[in-house]
XYZ file of C-alpha atoms in Angstrom:
260
model
C 92.009 116.105 97.257
C 95.002 114.496 95.598
C 98.533 114.485 96.959
C 100.879 116.784 95.012
C 102.658 114.936 92.225
C 106.066 115.520 93.849
C 104.903 113.788 97.010
C 103.302 110.970 94.985
C 106.558 110.314 93.122
C 108.516 110.184 96.359
C 105.988 107.818 97.892
C 106.029 105.554 94.854
C 109.816 105.300 95.038
C 109.516 104.012 98.592
C 107.414 101.017 97.553
C 109.955 99.120 95.446
C 109.755 95.523 96.610
C 106.378 95.998 98.310
C 104.873 93.082 96.415
C 107.781 90.781 97.240
C 107.547 91.021 101.001
C 107.568 87.625 102.725
C 108.036 88.901 106.274
C 106.191 86.928 108.942
C 104.758 90.145 110.326
C 104.628 93.512 108.603
C 102.581 96.679 108.294
C 101.958 98.987 105.341
C 100.399 102.445 105.019
C 98.533 102.453 101.719
C 96.641 105.123 99.775
C 93.854 103.868 97.515
C 92.726 106.364 94.875
C 89.233 106.529 93.431
C 90.720 105.394 90.118
C 92.236 102.215 91.605
C 89.927 99.685 89.967
C 89.865 96.429 91.935
C 89.271 94.513 88.662
C 92.642 95.696 87.377
C 94.467 93.950 90.236
C 97.478 92.105 88.899
C 96.767 93.169 85.304
C 100.326 93.975 84.303
C 99.385 92.762 80.801
C 97.018 95.659 80.074
C 97.689 98.904 78.264
C 95.158 101.441 79.540
C 94.129 103.975 76.852
C 94.100 107.713 77.520
C 91.103 108.821 79.573
C 89.463 110.599 76.620
C 89.647 107.517 74.374
C 87.360 104.459 74.164
C 88.541 101.216 75.774
C 87.148 98.271 73.776
C 87.088 95.151 75.915
C 88.159 97.105 78.991
C 86.343 98.780 81.846
C 83.241 100.768 80.907
C 83.771 104.521 80.475
C 81.548 107.567 80.050
C 80.501 108.201 76.467
C 82.034 111.677 76.482
C 84.634 113.618 78.445
C 84.193 114.071 82.189
C 85.312 117.185 84.083
C 87.960 115.097 85.822
C 89.176 112.928 82.893
C 90.736 110.538 85.395
C 92.621 107.520 84.061
C 91.913 104.114 85.575
C 94.867 102.850 87.599
C 96.173 99.502 88.805
C 95.381 99.116 92.513
C 98.173 98.927 95.096
C 99.170 95.562 96.526
C 101.288 93.880 99.193
C 102.949 90.482 99.387
C 101.258 87.768 101.469
C 101.454 84.023 102.087
C 98.655 81.482 102.452
C 97.262 81.580 105.977
C 98.398 85.129 106.712
C 95.881 87.109 108.743
C 95.277 90.617 107.436
C 93.782 93.381 109.586
C 93.525 97.131 109.537
C 95.785 98.469 112.276
C 93.925 101.781 112.265
C 90.474 102.434 110.784
C 90.598 103.405 107.107
C 89.964 107.097 106.461
C 89.420 109.427 103.503
C 86.692 110.188 100.985
C 85.948 109.627 97.297
C 83.486 111.436 95.019
C 81.992 109.094 92.429
C 80.081 111.740 90.504
C 80.816 114.037 87.545
C 82.482 117.243 88.699
C 85.009 117.998 91.410
C 83.939 118.496 95.003
C 80.802 116.351 94.989
C 79.368 114.161 97.721
C 82.067 112.040 99.344
C 81.718 108.401 100.331
C 83.900 107.160 103.181
C 85.746 103.795 103.173
C 82.572 102.034 104.303
C 80.792 103.098 101.116
C 77.166 104.104 100.770
C 73.949 102.092 101.256
C 74.145 98.546 102.602
C 72.961 96.883 99.387
C 73.349 99.542 96.712
C 75.904 97.913 94.394
C 75.857 94.795 92.211
C 78.767 94.596 89.769
C 79.696 91.743 87.450
C 83.050 89.969 87.160
C 85.869 91.109 84.889
C 89.068 89.430 83.720
C 88.953 86.457 86.081
C 88.137 88.517 89.192
C 84.751 87.948 90.800
C 81.590 90.006 90.908
C 80.904 92.311 93.857
C 77.671 92.867 95.772
C 77.348 95.205 98.745
C 77.678 98.889 99.663
C 78.480 101.417 96.945
C 82.128 102.361 96.457
C 83.795 101.056 99.636
C 87.366 99.938 100.205
C 87.634 96.329 99.004
C 90.364 93.739 98.564
C 91.237 90.690 96.491
C 93.837 87.949 97.017
C 95.731 86.693 93.961
C 98.552 84.270 93.189
C 101.496 85.229 90.978
C 99.542 84.747 87.741
C 97.829 87.469 85.744
C 94.114 86.901 86.499
C 92.071 85.645 83.556
C 89.629 82.907 82.637
C 86.468 82.078 84.553
C 85.991 84.169 87.678
C 85.008 82.523 90.975
C 81.571 83.095 92.443
C 81.109 86.534 93.952
C 80.520 87.137 97.656
C 77.415 88.915 98.940
C 77.997 91.712 101.436
C 74.388 92.892 101.560
C 72.343 92.322 104.751
C 71.023 89.017 103.351
C 74.588 87.767 102.763
C 77.678 88.294 104.899
C 76.719 91.893 105.543
C 79.512 94.214 106.621
C 79.610 93.440 110.353
C 81.400 90.073 110.213
C 84.358 89.377 112.501
C 86.426 87.206 110.144
C 86.421 86.251 106.480
C 88.330 83.694 104.395
C 87.771 84.590 100.725
C 89.065 82.432 97.886
C 91.578 83.589 95.305
C 90.169 86.298 93.005
C 87.056 86.878 95.154
C 86.456 90.581 95.784
C 85.736 91.183 99.466
C 84.515 94.123 101.526
C 86.955 95.823 103.902
C 85.314 99.183 104.587
C 87.025 100.939 107.466
C 88.242 97.570 108.766
C 86.067 97.477 111.890
C 82.694 96.118 112.968
C 79.987 98.466 114.202
C 81.168 97.561 117.706
C 84.689 98.793 117.006
C 86.328 95.349 116.654
C 88.964 95.072 113.922
C 87.948 92.497 111.319
C 90.343 89.827 110.031
C 90.863 88.426 106.530
C 92.770 85.165 106.010
C 94.789 84.655 102.827
C 93.709 81.493 100.951
C 95.886 78.660 99.653
C 98.065 79.849 96.781
C 97.808 83.538 97.686
C 100.946 85.612 97.168
C 99.438 89.085 96.815
C 96.691 91.211 98.329
C 95.356 94.175 96.357
C 93.220 97.021 97.715
C 90.914 98.940 95.418
C 87.512 100.377 94.615
C 84.410 98.732 93.039
C 82.540 101.017 90.650
C 80.196 100.990 87.668
C 77.429 103.125 86.213
C 74.868 103.542 88.999
C 77.065 101.024 90.861
C 75.601 98.159 88.855
C 76.349 95.993 85.826
C 79.813 95.816 84.234
C 82.665 97.436 86.204
C 83.715 100.911 85.091
C 82.900 104.633 85.429
C 86.219 105.302 87.161
C 86.974 108.309 84.961
C 85.159 110.725 87.283
C 86.329 109.357 90.652
C 88.348 111.921 92.581
C 89.605 111.453 96.131
C 91.215 108.619 98.073
C 91.045 106.281 101.043
C 94.008 105.465 103.266
C 94.600 102.573 105.631
C 97.397 101.027 107.664
C 97.297 97.291 106.996
C 98.932 94.643 109.171
C 100.008 91.169 108.071
C 99.994 88.913 111.147
C 100.009 92.052 113.281
C 97.585 92.726 116.135
C 95.857 96.123 116.128
C 96.459 98.185 119.247
C 93.531 98.944 121.530
C 92.632 102.611 120.866
C 93.286 105.028 123.728
C 91.037 108.032 124.417
C 91.622 110.601 121.719
C 93.722 108.188 119.642
C 91.534 108.538 116.565
C 91.849 112.340 116.610
C 95.613 112.031 116.874
C 95.727 109.494 114.029
C 93.698 111.744 111.753
C 95.950 114.708 112.526
C 99.102 112.676 111.950
C 97.763 111.361 108.655
C 97.118 114.871 107.403
C 100.812 115.642 107.889
C 102.174 112.321 106.660
C 103.786 111.747 103.292
C 104.786 108.128 103.946
C 102.140 106.576 101.746
C 103.147 103.156 100.476
C 101.998 102.655 96.959
C 103.148 102.120 93.413
C 101.196 103.433 90.506
C 100.348 101.498 87.395
C 99.597 102.953 83.994
């Protein structure tokens, strides 16, 4: 389910300067891998050990080797300014398997179960509560996140849920994106807080989707989304979603830059 390495390298080369964008309006096509841990957003200070080695003080890993032996990766990000309105311009697509072994059950960008995940904070980035394994985001400033994390947001049915129209998270608060739309097909909006310079997209995971963040070493697959900064999503035409899915399958213009 991964892009060939040659295509990945070409895509990564196209993202130089992605995090420095200050354009008033812009759009980005971004691939988010199952290994893109949202709690590693902005963590340019970390050295991630090989997948078959322990990681003291880092994200939790399986006690032994996994069939996939996937290395945790820094999530992709884009440049933003305070007050920018972020929306998906097309619904997020793709699938990720969170279980040992290739080819398992796939979760879509909306995740699984409305209240199946409760993960603690890590490295100055907040806790997460909501569906299991969805597409999520976090706004950061230019600093490497550390210190005391802000309070986490609740995306279970007793909190914000996942059907909100607009959200204004604080810096370092993990927030649910899913496929970027409400159940009624309206594109949701996310406003960048004061001090924000970067938006990262990633995945929340942990053992049984609870407790300390981790268990990324068996996550194969990806999500993909076209994100707009101060851009208005187009009203879908009949058959537009089928055409988008077909075009995506042929596209190699994925904007991302890998971290190691």
